[in-house]
XYZ file of C-alpha atoms in Angstrom:
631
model
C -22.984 -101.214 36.589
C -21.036 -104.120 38.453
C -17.909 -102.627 40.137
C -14.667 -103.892 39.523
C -12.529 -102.904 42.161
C -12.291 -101.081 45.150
C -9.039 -100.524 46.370
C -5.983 -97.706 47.160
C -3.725 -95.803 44.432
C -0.189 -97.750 44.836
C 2.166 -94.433 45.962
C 5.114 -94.182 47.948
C 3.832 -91.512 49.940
C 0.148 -91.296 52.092
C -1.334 -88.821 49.795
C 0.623 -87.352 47.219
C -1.791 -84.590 45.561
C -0.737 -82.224 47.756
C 2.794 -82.727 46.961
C 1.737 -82.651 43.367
C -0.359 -79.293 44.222
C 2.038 -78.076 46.131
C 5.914 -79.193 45.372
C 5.946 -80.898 41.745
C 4.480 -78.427 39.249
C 5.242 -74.801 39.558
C 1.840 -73.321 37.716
C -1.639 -74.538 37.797
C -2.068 -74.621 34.282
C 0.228 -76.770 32.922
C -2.102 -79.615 33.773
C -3.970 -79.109 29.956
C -0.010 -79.098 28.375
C 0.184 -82.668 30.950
C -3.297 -84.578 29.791
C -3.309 -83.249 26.235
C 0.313 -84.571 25.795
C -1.033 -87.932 27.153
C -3.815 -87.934 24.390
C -1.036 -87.226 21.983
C 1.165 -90.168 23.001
C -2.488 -92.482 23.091
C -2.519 -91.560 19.857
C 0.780 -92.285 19.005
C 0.829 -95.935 20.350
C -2.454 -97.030 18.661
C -0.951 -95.922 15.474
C 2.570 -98.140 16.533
C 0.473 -100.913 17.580
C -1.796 -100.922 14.690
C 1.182 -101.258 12.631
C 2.653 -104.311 14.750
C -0.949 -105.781 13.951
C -1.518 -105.514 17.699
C -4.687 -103.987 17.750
C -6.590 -102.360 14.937
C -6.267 -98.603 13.512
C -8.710 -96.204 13.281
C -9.706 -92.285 12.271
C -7.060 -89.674 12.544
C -5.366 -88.605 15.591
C -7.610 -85.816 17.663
C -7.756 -84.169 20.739
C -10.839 -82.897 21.663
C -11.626 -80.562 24.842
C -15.094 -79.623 26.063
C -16.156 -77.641 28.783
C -19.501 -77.577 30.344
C -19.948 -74.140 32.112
C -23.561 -75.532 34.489
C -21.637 -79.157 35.183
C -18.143 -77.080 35.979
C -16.431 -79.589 33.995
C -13.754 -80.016 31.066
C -13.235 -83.112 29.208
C -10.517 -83.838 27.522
C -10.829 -86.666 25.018
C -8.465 -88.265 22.538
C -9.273 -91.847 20.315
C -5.813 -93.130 20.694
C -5.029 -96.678 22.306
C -7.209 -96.619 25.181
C -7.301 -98.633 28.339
C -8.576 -101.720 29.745
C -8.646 -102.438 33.546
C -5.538 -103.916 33.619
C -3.963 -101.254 32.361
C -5.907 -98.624 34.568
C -4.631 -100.401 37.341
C -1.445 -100.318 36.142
C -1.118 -96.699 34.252
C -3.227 -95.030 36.675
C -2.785 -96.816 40.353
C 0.482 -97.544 40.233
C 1.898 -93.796 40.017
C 5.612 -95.443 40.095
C 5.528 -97.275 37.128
C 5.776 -95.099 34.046
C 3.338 -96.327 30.869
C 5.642 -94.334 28.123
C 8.826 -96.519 29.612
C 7.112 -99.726 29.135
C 5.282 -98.972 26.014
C 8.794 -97.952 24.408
C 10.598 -101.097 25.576
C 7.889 -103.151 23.507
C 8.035 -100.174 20.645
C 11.900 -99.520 20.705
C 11.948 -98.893 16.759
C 10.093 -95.496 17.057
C 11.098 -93.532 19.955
C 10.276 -89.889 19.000
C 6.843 -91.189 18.922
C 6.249 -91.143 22.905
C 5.911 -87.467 24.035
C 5.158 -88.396 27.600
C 7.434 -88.770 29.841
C 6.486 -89.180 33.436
C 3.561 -91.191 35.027
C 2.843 -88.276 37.088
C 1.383 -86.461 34.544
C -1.821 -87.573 34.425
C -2.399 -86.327 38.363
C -1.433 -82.485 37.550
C -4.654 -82.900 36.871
C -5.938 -82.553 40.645
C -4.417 -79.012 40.918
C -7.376 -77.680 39.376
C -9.866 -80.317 40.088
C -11.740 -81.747 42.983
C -12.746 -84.795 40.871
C -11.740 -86.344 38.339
C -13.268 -89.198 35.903
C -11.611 -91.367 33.548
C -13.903 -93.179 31.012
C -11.955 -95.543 28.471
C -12.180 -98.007 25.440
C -8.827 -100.032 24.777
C -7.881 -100.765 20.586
C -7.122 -104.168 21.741
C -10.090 -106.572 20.088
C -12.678 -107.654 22.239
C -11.753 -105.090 25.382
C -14.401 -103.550 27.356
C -14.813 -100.291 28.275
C -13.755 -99.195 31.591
C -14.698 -95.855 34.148
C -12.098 -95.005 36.798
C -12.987 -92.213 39.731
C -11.106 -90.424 42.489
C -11.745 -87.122 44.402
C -8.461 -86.320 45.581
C -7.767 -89.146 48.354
C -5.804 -92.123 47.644
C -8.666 -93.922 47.147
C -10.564 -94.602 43.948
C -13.313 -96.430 42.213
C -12.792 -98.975 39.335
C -15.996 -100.668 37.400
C -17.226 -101.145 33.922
C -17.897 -98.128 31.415
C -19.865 -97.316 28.984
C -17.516 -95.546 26.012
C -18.670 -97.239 23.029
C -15.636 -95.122 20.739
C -12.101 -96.044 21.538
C -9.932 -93.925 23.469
C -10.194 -91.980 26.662
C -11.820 -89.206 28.168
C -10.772 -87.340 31.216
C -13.519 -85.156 33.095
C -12.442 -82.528 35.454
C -15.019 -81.151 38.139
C -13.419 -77.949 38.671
C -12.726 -76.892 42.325
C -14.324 -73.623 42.889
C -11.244 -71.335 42.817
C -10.268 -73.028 39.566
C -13.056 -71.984 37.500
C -11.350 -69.531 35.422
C -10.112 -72.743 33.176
C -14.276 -73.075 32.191
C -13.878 -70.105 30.481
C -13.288 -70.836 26.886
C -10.552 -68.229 26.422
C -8.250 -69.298 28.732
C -8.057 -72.693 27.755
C -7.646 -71.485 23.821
C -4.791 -69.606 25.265
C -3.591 -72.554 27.106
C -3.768 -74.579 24.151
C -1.644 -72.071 22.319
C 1.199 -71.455 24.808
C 1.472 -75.220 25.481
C 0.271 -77.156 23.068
C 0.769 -75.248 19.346
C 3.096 -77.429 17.741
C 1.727 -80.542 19.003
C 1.543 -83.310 15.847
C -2.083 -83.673 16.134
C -5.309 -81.504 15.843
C -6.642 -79.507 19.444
C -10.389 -78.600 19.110
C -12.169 -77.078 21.599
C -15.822 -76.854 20.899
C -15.400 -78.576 17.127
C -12.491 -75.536 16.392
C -8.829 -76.565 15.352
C -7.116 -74.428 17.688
C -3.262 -75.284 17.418
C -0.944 -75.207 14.338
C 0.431 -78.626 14.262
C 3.218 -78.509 12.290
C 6.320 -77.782 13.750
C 8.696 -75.871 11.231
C 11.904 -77.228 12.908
C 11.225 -81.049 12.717
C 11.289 -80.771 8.962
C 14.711 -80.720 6.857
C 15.876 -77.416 6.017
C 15.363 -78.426 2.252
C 11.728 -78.265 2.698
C 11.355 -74.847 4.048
C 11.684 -71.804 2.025
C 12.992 -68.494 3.573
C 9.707 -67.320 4.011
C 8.497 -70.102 6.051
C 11.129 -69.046 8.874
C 10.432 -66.000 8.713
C 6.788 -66.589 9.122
C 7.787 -68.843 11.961
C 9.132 -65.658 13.315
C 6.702 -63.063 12.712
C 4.152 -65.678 14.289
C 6.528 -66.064 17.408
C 7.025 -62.900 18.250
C 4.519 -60.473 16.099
C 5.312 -57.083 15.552
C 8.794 -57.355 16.055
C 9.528 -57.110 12.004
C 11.349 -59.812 10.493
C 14.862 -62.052 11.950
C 18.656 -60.918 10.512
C 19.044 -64.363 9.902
C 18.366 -67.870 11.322
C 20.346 -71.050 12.323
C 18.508 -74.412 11.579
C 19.217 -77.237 13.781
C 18.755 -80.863 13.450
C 21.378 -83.481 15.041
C 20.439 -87.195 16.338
C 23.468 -88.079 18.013
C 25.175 -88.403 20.640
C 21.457 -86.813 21.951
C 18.216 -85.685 19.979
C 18.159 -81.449 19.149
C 16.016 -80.144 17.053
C 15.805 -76.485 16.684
C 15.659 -72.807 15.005
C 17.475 -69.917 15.997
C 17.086 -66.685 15.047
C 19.316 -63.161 14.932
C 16.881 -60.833 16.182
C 17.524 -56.541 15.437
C 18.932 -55.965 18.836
C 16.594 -52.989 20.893
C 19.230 -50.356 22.171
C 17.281 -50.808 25.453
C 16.617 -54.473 25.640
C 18.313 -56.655 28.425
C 20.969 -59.002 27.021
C 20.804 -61.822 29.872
C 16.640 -62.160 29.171
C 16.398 -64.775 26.314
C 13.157 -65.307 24.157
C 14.191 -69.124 23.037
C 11.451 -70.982 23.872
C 12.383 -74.993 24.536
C 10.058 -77.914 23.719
C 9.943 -81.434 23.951
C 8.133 -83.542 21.302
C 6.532 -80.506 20.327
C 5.700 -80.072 23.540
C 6.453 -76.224 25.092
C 8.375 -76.965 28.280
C 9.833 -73.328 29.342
C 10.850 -69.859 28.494
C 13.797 -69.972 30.392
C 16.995 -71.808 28.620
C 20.048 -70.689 30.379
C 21.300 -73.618 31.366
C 21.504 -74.686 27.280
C 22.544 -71.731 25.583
C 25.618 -70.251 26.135
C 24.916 -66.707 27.538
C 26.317 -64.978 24.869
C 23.261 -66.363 22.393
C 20.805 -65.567 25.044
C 19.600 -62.799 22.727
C 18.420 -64.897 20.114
C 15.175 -65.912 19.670
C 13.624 -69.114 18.241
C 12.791 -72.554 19.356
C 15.169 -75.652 20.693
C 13.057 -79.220 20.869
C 15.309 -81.241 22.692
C 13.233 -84.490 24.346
C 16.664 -86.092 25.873
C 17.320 -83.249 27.920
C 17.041 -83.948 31.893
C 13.904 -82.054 32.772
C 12.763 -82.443 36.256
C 9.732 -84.166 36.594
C 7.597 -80.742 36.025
C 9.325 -80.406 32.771
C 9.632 -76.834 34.415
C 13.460 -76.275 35.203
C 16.187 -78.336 33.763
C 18.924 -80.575 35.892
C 22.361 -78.962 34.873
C 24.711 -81.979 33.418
C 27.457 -83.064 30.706
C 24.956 -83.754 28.130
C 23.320 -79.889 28.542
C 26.764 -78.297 28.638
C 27.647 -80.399 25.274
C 23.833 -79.607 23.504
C 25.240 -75.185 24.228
C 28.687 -76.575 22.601
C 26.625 -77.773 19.810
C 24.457 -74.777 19.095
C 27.709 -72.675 19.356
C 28.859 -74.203 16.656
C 26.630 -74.228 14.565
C 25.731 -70.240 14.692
C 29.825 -69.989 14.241
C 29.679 -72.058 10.902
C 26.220 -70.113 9.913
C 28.251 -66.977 10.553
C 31.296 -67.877 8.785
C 28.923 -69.365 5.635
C 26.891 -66.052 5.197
C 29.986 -64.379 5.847
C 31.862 -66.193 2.886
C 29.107 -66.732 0.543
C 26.615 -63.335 1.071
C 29.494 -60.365 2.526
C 27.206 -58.019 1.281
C 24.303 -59.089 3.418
C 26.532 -59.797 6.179
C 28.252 -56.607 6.267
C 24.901 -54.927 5.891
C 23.906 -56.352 9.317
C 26.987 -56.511 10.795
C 26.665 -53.678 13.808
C 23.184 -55.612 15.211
C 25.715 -59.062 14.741
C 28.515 -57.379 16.370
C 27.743 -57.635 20.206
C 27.083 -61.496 19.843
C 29.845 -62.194 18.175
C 32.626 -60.570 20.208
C 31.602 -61.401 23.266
C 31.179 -65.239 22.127
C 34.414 -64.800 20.509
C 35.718 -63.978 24.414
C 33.567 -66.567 26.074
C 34.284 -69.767 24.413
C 37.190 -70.736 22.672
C 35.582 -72.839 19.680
C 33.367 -70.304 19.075
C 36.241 -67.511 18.569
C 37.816 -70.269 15.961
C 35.085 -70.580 13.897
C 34.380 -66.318 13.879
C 37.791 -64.690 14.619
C 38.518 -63.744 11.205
C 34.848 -62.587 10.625
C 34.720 -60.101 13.215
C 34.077 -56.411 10.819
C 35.112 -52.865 11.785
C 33.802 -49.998 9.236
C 36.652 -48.706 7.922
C 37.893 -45.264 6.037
C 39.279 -47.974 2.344
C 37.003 -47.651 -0.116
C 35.898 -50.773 -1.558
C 37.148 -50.947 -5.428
C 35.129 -53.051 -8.132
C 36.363 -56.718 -7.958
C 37.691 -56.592 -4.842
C 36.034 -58.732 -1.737
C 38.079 -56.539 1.315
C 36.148 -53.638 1.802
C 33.061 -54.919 1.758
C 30.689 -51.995 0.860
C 27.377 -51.221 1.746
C 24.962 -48.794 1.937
C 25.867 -47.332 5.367
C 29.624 -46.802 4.192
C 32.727 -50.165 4.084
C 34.015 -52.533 6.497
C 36.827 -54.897 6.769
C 38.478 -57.622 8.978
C 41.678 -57.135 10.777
C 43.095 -59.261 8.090
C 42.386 -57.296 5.028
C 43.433 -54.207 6.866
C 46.687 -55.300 7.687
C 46.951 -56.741 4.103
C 46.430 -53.659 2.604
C 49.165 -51.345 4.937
C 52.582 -50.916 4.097
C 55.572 -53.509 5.061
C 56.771 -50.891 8.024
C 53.087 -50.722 9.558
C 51.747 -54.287 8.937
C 51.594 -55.018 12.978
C 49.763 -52.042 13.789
C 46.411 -51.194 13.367
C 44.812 -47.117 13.708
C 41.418 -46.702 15.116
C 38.636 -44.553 16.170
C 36.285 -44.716 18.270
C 33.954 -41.592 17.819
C 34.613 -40.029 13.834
C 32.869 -37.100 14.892
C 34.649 -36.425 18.667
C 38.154 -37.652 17.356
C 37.980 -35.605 14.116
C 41.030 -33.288 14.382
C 43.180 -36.761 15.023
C 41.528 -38.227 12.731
C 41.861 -35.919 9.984
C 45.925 -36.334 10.658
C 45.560 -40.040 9.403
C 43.503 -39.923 6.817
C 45.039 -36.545 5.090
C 48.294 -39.103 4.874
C 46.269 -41.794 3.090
C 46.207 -44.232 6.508
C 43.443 -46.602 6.549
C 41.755 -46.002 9.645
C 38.766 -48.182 11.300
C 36.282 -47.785 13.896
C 35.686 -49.633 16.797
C 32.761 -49.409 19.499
C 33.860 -47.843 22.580
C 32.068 -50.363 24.834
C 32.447 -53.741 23.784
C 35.595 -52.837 22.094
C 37.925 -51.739 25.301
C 37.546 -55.312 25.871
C 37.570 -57.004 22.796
C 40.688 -55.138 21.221
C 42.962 -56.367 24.250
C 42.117 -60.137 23.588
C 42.174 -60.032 19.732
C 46.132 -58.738 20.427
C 46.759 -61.610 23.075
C 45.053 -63.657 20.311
C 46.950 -62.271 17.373
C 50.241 -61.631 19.003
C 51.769 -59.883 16.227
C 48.711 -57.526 15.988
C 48.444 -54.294 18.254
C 46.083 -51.811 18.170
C 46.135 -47.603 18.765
C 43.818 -44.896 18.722
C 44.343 -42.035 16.508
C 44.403 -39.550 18.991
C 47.147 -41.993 21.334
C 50.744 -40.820 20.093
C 52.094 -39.297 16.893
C 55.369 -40.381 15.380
C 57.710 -37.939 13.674
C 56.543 -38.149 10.315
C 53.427 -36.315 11.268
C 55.959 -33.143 12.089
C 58.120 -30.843 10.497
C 61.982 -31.595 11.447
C 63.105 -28.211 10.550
C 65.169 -27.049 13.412
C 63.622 -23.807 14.663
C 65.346 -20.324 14.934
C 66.273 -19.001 18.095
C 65.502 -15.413 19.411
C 68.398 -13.251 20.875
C 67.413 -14.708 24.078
C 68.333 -18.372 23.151
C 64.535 -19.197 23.247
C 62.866 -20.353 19.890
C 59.098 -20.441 19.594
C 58.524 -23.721 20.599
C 59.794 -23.162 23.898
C 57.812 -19.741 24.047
C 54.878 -21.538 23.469
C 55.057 -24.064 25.960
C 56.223 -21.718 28.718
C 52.750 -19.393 28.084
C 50.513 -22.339 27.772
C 52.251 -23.921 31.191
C 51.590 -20.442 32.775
C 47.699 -20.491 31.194
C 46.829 -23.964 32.389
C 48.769 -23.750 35.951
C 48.049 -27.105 35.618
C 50.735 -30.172 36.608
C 48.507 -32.733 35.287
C 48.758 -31.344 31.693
C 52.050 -32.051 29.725
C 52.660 -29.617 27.108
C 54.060 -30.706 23.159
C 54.494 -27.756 20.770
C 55.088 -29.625 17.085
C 55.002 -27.994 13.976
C 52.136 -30.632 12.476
C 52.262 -31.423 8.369
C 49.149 -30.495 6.665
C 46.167 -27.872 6.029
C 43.547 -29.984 8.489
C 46.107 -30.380 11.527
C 44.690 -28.679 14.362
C 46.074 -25.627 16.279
C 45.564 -28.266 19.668
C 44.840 -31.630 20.270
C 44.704 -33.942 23.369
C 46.981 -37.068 23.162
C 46.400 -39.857 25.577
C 48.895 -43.238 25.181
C 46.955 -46.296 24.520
C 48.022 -47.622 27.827
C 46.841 -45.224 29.507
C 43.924 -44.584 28.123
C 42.632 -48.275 28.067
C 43.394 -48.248 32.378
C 41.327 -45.291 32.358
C 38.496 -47.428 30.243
C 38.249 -50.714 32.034
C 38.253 -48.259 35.624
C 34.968 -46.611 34.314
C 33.463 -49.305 32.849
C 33.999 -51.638 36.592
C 32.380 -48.540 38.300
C 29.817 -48.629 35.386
C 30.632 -44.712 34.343
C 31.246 -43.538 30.709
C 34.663 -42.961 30.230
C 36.253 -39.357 31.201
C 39.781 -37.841 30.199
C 42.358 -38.616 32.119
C 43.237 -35.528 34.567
C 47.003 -36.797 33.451
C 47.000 -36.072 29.853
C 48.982 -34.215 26.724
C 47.962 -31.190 25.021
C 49.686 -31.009 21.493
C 50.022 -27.620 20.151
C 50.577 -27.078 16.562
C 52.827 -23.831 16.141
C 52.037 -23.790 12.755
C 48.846 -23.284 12.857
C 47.618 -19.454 11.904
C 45.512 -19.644 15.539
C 48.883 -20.052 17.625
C 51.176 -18.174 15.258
C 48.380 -15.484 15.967
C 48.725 -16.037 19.981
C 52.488 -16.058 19.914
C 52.387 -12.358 18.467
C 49.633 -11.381 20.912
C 51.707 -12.658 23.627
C 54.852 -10.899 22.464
C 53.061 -7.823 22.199
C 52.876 -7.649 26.226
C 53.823 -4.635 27.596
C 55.089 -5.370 31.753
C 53.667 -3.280 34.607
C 53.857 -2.506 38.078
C 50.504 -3.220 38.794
C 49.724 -6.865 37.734
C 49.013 -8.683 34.012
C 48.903 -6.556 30.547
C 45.781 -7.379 28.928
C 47.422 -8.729 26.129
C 48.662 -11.222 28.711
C 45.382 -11.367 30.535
C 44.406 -12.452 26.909
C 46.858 -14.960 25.864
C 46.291 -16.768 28.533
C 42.640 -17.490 28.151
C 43.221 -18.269 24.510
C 45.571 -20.502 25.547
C 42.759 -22.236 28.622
C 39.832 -22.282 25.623
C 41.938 -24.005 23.154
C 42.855 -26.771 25.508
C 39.226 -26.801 26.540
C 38.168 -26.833 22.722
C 41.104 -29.903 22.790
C 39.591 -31.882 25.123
C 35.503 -31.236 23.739
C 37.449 -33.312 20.513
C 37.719 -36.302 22.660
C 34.687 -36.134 24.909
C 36.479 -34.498 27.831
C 34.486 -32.029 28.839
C 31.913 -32.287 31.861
C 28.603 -30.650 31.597
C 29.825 -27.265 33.975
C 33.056 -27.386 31.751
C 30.961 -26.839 28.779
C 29.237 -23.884 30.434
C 32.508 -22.213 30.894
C 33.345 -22.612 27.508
C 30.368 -21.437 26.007
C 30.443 -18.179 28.190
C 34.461 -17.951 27.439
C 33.473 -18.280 23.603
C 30.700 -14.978 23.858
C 33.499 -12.911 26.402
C 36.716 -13.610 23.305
C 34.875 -13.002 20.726
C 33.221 -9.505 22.042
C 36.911 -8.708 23.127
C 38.687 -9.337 19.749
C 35.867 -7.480 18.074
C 36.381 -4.313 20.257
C 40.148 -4.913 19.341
C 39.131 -4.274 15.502
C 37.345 -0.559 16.437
């Protein structure tokens, strides 16, 4: 064969493989994503030029990869536009001139067309080889085929070919450490990490191995529901199916393509490690999209194909600018308006899959502004209302009714429209909460984590609104007014009961209320904290990352109408004085009086794990001593 050219690959730099070994690309493997993405945009231009009459068309666009275990070789071929020697020169030996930018000035009308991007990418293929060959056929009539060599150096070897199809191959001779890439495994699995979606047909060894259709570049009309969510289950398999999903599409002011899903949150899983997975052209780029999605949507899982953002020249890490920070206003958008439409148009659904929606919501409602407009008023708490036929506000479900803040306060009297009762724990903060709801009081539950924070901004947000927990303070319709009797000593039972259960506790810390409490499920004690308080308390364990604890400054509400303490106060009458230290009856009272503040604070969580000992064993010791009271 009569050689065209000998000569030196026009760089910048003396050698730049090992800067492309060693500095550009971050992994090996992504040279297959880099050469089959090159086929792909061959591919792409014959089919542009062939309509421009520039050169003529020919069989469907294919990718074809061969490996040749004896040789050490893999060949990856494609019969898209080809090259002549001019261009070789050019594409190939001039590594600072970029053939997608000056293809696309001649081909402006269809830019999505061009998936590559950078001229390097064609050398990524020297990570894993110590050789590589480049046979070629250009579309243009009456080109000849061309053969192009290098081994690494900057120098290389130009002369006629022999490809008698058009388009190119490139051969890799595999460098002995890289020989785990002849193994027909890994470079199916390569294919299908990096190249799935790609818009043309992979075969390796005659099999189609990547999908080729990319869900998310087609209009929503055209999918059905079960097309995302076999999108999904094919994404991340055995994971069950999404909540919901957002579809993106926008052209301007940048290109985003995109599906989002809500996944079912894992109690366990890790909210700052995102599963979106971002493309260009179809092309998988990374795992790893913080710098586009605000942190709060992290969670979700799904696909963004955005080819205008500013990938470095890997197409590994992404350069942070004003056109990323707009694409994560964007998508925060558009989950707010999916929200508020499924929200509006399916509450049932909504409200069905409200507590796995919950944590993304209120903390995007706190983190950006535009996002809290658009889901504000969608943000559910379950709620004690029961949802009547007709009626929107409850929205009922089969795990029991919630409401917004809106429809709660829409629903409360004149007097109490400002303030709204919650719980946080039905089954700790039952004897509080049986006080509310015996009165008829809509009462709704909020999550003790996310909550302590998200309460205090939805009242700075809704400055009218506050919020208090049932067990925080009780106002005087929840007591009797009746003015009690006083004994010959001046002292009516109210202040008797306060004086033993000071003496009991010996405790500072404790304030003491004796109220005479309206209705049959008031308890005979119950620990009142003041919202203020209480939320300090809160936010302090939560920034030293503890589960809240009861305050050591707290109230202890007795109810002296309850048959319990109407029972103690007689026990503790019955006291006979001696000369030789507490009557039993005393001795008696006073632990009654220690276990029911103890059994006061187990109704709010209070208790620490040695504390619950001593009540247990306090239990056994006043129950064996009342019995041996009734022989």
């Amino acid at each position: 064969m009569a050689v065209l050219e000998h000569g030196e690959i026009q760089i910048h730099t003396e050698n730049i493989f090992p800067i492309i070994k060693k500095a550009v690309y971050s992994g090996h493997e992504v040279f297959l994503r880099e050469l089959v993405s090159n086929g792909v945009d061959a591919i792409n231009k014959r089919r542009m030029a062939a309509l421009a009459g520039d050169c003529q068309d020919g069989e469907d666009g294919e990718i074809r990869i061969r490996i040749d275990r004896e040789a050490k070789t893999i060949t990856i071929s494609d019969n898209g536009i080809g090259m002549d020697a001019d261009e070789v020169k050019r594409y190939i030996n001039q590594v600072a001139f970029s053939s997608a930018e000056e293809f696309l000035s001649k081909y402006k009308h269809e830019p999505d067309a061009i998936i590559g991007h950078f001229g390097l990418g064609f050398y990524s293929s020297f990570m894993v080889a110590g050789k590589v060959e480049l046979r070629s056929l250009s579309a243009k009539p009456g080109a000849s085929a061309v053969r192009w060599s290098c081994d690494g150096s900057p120098k290389f070897q130009l002369e006629e070919g022999d490809r008698s199809t058009l388009g190119t191959d490139v051969i890799l001779y595999l460098q002995e450490e890289e020989l785990e890439y002849r193994e027909p495994s890994r470079i199916r699995q390569l294919i299908t990490t990096y190249c799935d979606f790609m818009p043309v047909p992979v075969k390796l060894e005659g099999d189609t191995v990547n999908r080729c259709k990319a869900p998310w570049r087609q209009s929503p009309g055209e999918l059905k529901d079960e097309d995302y969510r076999e999108l999904y289950r094919y994404l991340y398999p055995f994971q069950g199916d999404p909540l919901l999903w957002v579809h993106l599409s926008t052209d301007y002011p940048y290109n985003l393509r995109g599906i989002l899903f809500f996944p079912k949150l894992q109690e366990n899983g890790q909210w700052d490690q995102g599963q979106i997975r971002l493309y260009c052209n179809q092309v998988f780029v990374s795992d790893s999209v913080k710098e586009v999605v605000p942190s709060f949507l992290l969670p979700l899982k799904g696909v963004l194909d955005a080819p205008d953002l500013p990938l470095n020249v890997s197409r590994s890490a992404l350069q942070t600018d004003r056109q990323v920070r707009s694409i994560g206003g964007f998508i925060a958008r558009k989950v707010g308006d999916r929200l508020a439409q499924l929200h509006g148009e399916e509450p049932q659904r909504y409200g069905e899959i409200w507590n796995d929606l919950a944590p993304f919501v209120k903390i995007g409602a706190m983190e950006e502004e535009k996002f809290a407009d658009k889901v504000a008023d969608r943000v559910l708490f379950a709620t004690t209302a029961q949802s009547a036929e007709g009626q929107a506000d409850p929205i009922a479900t089969d795990a029991g009714c919630y409401t917004t803040v809106k429809g709660y306060l829409k629903r409360c009297p004149a007097q109490r429209r400002t303030s709204v009762i919650y719980c946080t724990d039905p089954v700790t903060q039952d004897s509080a909460l049986q006080l509310w709801t015996a009165r008829n009081i809509e009462v709704l539950t909020a999550d003790a984590l996310i909550d302590s924070q998200f309460l205090p901004w939805l009242e700075q947000r809704e400055e009218q609104v506050s919020f208090k927990r049932v067990d925080a303070e009780l106002d005087e319709s929840f007591t009797d007014q009746t003015p009690a009797l006083a004994d010959a000593s001046g002292e009516d039972d109210g202040e008797k009961l306060r004086s033993l259960f000071k003496d009991a506790l010996n405790n500072d810390k404790v304030t003491v209320q004796v109220k005479s409490l309206k209705g049959e499920a008031a308890p005979a004690a119950l620990i009142l904290l003041p919202e203020q308080m209480r939320r300090i308390n809160d936010v302090s364990a939560l920034m030293q990352r503890q589960m809240p604890s009861l305050p050591d400054h707290h109230v202890l509400l007795v109810n002296k109408v309850h048959p319990l303490v109407k029972g103690l106060l007689k026990l503790a009458a019955g006291a006979v004085v001696t000369g030789s230290g507490p009557s039993p009856n005393t001795t008696l009272s006073h632990e009654i009086c220690c276990h029911l503040h103890q059994l006061a604070q187990l109704g709010v969580g209070g208790l620490k794990a040695e504390q619950l000992l001593t009540l247990r064993t306090r239990s056994m010791e006043l129950l064996g001593r009342l019995l041996e009271r009734l022989n």
